[in-house]
CSV table of N, CA and C in Angstrom, one decimal:
chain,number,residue,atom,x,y,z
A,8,UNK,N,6.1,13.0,9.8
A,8,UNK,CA,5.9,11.8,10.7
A,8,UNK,C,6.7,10.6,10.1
A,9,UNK,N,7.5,9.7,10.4
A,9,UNK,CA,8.1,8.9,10.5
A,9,UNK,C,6.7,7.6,9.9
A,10,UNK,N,7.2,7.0,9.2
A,10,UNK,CA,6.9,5.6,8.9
A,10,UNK,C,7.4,4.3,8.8
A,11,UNK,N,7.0,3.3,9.3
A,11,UNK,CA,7.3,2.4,9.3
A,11,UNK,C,7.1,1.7,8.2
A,12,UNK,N,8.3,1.2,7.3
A,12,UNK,CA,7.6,1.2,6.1
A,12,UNK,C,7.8,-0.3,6.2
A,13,UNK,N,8.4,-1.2,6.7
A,13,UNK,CA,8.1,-3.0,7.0
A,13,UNK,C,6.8,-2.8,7.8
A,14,UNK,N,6.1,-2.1,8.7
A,14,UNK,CA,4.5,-2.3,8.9
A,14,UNK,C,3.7,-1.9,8.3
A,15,UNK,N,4.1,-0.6,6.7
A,15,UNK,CA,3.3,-0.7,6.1
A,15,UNK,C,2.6,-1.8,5.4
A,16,UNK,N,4.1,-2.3,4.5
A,16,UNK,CA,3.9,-3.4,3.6
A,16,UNK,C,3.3,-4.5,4.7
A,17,UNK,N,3.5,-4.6,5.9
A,17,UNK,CA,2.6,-5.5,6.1
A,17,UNK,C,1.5,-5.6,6.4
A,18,UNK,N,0.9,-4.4,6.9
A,18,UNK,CA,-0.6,-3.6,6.8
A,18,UNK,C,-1.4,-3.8,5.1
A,19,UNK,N,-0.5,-3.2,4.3
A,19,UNK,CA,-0.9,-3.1,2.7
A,19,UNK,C,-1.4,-4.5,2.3
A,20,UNK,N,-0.4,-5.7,2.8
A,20,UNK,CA,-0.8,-7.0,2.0
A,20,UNK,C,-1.7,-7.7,3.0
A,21,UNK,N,-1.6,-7.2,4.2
A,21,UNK,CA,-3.3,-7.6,4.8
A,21,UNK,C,-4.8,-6.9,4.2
A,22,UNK,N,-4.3,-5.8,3.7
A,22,UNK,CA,-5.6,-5.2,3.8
A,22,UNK,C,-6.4,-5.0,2.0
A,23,UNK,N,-4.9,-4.8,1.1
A,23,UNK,CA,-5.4,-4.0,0.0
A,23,UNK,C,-6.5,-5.2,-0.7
A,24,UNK,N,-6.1,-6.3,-0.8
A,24,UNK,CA,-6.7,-7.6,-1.4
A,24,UNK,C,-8.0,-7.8,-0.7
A,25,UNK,N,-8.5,-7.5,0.4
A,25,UNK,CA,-9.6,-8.1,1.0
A,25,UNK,C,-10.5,-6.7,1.5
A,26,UNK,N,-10.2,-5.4,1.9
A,26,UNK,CA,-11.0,-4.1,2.3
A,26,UNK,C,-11.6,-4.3,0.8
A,27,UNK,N,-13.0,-3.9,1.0
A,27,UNK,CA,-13.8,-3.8,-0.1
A,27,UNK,C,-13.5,-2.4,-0.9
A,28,UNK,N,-12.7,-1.6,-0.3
A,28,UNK,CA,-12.5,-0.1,-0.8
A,28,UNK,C,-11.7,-0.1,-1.9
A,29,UNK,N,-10.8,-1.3,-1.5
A,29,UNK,CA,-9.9,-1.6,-2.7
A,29,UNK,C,-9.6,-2.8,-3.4
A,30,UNK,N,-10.1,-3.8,-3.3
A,30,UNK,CA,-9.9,-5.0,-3.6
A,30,UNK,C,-10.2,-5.2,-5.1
A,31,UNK,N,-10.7,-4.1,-5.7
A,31,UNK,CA,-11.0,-4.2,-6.8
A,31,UNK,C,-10.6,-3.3,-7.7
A,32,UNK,N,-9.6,-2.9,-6.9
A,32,UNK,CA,-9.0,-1.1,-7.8
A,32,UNK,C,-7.3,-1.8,-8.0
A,33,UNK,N,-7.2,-1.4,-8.8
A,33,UNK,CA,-5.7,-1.7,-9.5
A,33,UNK,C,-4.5,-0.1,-9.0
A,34,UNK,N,-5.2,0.7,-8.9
A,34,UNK,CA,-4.1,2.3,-8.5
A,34,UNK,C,-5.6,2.7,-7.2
A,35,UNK,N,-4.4,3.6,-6.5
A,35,UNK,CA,-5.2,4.8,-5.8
A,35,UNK,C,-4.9,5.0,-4.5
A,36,UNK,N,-5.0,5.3,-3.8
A,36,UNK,CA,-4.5,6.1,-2.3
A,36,UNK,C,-5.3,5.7,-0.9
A,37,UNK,N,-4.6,6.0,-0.1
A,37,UNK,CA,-5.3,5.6,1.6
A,37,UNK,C,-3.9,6.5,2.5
A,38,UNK,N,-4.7,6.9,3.1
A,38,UNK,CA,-4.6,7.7,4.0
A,38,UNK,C,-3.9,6.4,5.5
A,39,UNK,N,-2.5,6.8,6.1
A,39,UNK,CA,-1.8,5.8,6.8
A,39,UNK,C,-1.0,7.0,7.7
A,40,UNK,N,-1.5,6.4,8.7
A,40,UNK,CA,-0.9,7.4,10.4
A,40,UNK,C,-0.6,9.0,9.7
A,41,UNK,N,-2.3,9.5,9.0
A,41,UNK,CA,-1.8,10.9,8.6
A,41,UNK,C,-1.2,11.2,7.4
A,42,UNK,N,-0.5,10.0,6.2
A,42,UNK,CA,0.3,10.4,5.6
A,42,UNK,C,-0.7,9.5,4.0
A,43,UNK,N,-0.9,10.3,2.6
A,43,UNK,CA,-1.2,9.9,1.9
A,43,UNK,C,-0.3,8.8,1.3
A,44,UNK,N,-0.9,8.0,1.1
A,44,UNK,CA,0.2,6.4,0.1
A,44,UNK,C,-0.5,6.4,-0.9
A,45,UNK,N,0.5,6.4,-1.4
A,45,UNK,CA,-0.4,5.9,-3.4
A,45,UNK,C,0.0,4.6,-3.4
A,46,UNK,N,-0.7,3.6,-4.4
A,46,UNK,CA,-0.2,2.0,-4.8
A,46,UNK,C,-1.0,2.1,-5.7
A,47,UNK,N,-0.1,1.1,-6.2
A,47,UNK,CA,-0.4,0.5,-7.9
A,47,UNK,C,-0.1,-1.1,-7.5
A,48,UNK,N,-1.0,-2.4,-8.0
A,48,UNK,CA,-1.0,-3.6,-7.9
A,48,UNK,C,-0.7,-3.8,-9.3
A,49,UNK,N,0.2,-5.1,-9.2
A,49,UNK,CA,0.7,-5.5,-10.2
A,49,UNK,C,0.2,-7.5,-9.7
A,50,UNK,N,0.3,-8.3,-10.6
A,50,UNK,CA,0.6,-9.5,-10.2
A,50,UNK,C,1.0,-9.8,-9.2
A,51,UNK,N,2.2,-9.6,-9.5
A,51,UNK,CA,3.4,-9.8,-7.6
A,51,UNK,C,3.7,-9.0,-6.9
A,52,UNK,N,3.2,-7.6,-6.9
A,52,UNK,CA,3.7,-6.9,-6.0
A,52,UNK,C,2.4,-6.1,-6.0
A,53,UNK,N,2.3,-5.3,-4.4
A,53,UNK,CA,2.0,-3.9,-4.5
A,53,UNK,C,3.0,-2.9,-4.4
A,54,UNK,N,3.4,-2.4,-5.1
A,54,UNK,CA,4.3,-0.5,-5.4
A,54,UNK,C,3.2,0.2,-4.8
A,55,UNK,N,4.2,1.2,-3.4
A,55,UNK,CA,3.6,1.9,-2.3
A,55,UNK,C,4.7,2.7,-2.8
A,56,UNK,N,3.6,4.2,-2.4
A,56,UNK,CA,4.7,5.5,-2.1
A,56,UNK,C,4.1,6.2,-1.2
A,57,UNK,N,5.2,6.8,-0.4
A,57,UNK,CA,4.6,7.5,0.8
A,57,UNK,C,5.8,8.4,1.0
A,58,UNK,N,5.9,9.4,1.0
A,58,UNK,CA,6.7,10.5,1.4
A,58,UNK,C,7.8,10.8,0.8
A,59,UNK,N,7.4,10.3,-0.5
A,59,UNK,CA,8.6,10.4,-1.6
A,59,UNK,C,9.3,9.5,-2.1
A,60,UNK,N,9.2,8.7,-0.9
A,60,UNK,CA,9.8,7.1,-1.0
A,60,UNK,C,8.8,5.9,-1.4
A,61,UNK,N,9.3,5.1,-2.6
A,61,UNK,CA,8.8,3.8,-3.2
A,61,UNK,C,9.2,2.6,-2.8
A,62,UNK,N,8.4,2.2,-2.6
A,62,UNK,CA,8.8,0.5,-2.3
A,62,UNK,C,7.7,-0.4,-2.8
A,63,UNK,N,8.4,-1.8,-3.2
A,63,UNK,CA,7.4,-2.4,-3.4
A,63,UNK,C,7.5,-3.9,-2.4
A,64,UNK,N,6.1,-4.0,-2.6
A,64,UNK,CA,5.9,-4.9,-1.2
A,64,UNK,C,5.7,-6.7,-2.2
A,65,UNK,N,5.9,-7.8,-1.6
A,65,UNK,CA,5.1,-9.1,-1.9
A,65,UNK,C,3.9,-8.9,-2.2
A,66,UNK,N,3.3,-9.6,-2.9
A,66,UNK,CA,1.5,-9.4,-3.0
A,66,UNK,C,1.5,-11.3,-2.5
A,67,UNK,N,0.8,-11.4,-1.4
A,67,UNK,CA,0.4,-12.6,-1.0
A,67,UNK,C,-0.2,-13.4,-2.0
């Protein structure tokens, strides 16, 4: 399945900071239209991978 990876990163920096599931985890995964994503939070960024492909997003 195809991802949109500019609506990830904008999904990720709405959600990873403030969902209780993660807001307090530094690594770990979520499940996105079917497709596992790993991230790792850094200071300024979150680092997303999803289908083999890395990117890292702004951290608000």
């Amino acid at each position: 399945m195809y991802i949109d990876i500019e609506q990830l990163c904008s999904d990720a920096q709405e959600f990873l900071d403030s969902d209780p599931r993660f807001f307090n985890e530094n690594e770990g995964s979520f499940e996105y239209h079917y497709e596992r994503v790993f991230f790792t939070k850094t200071p300024d960024l979150f680092v997303l991978e999803v289908q083999g492909i890395e990117v890292s997003c702004i951290r608000p």
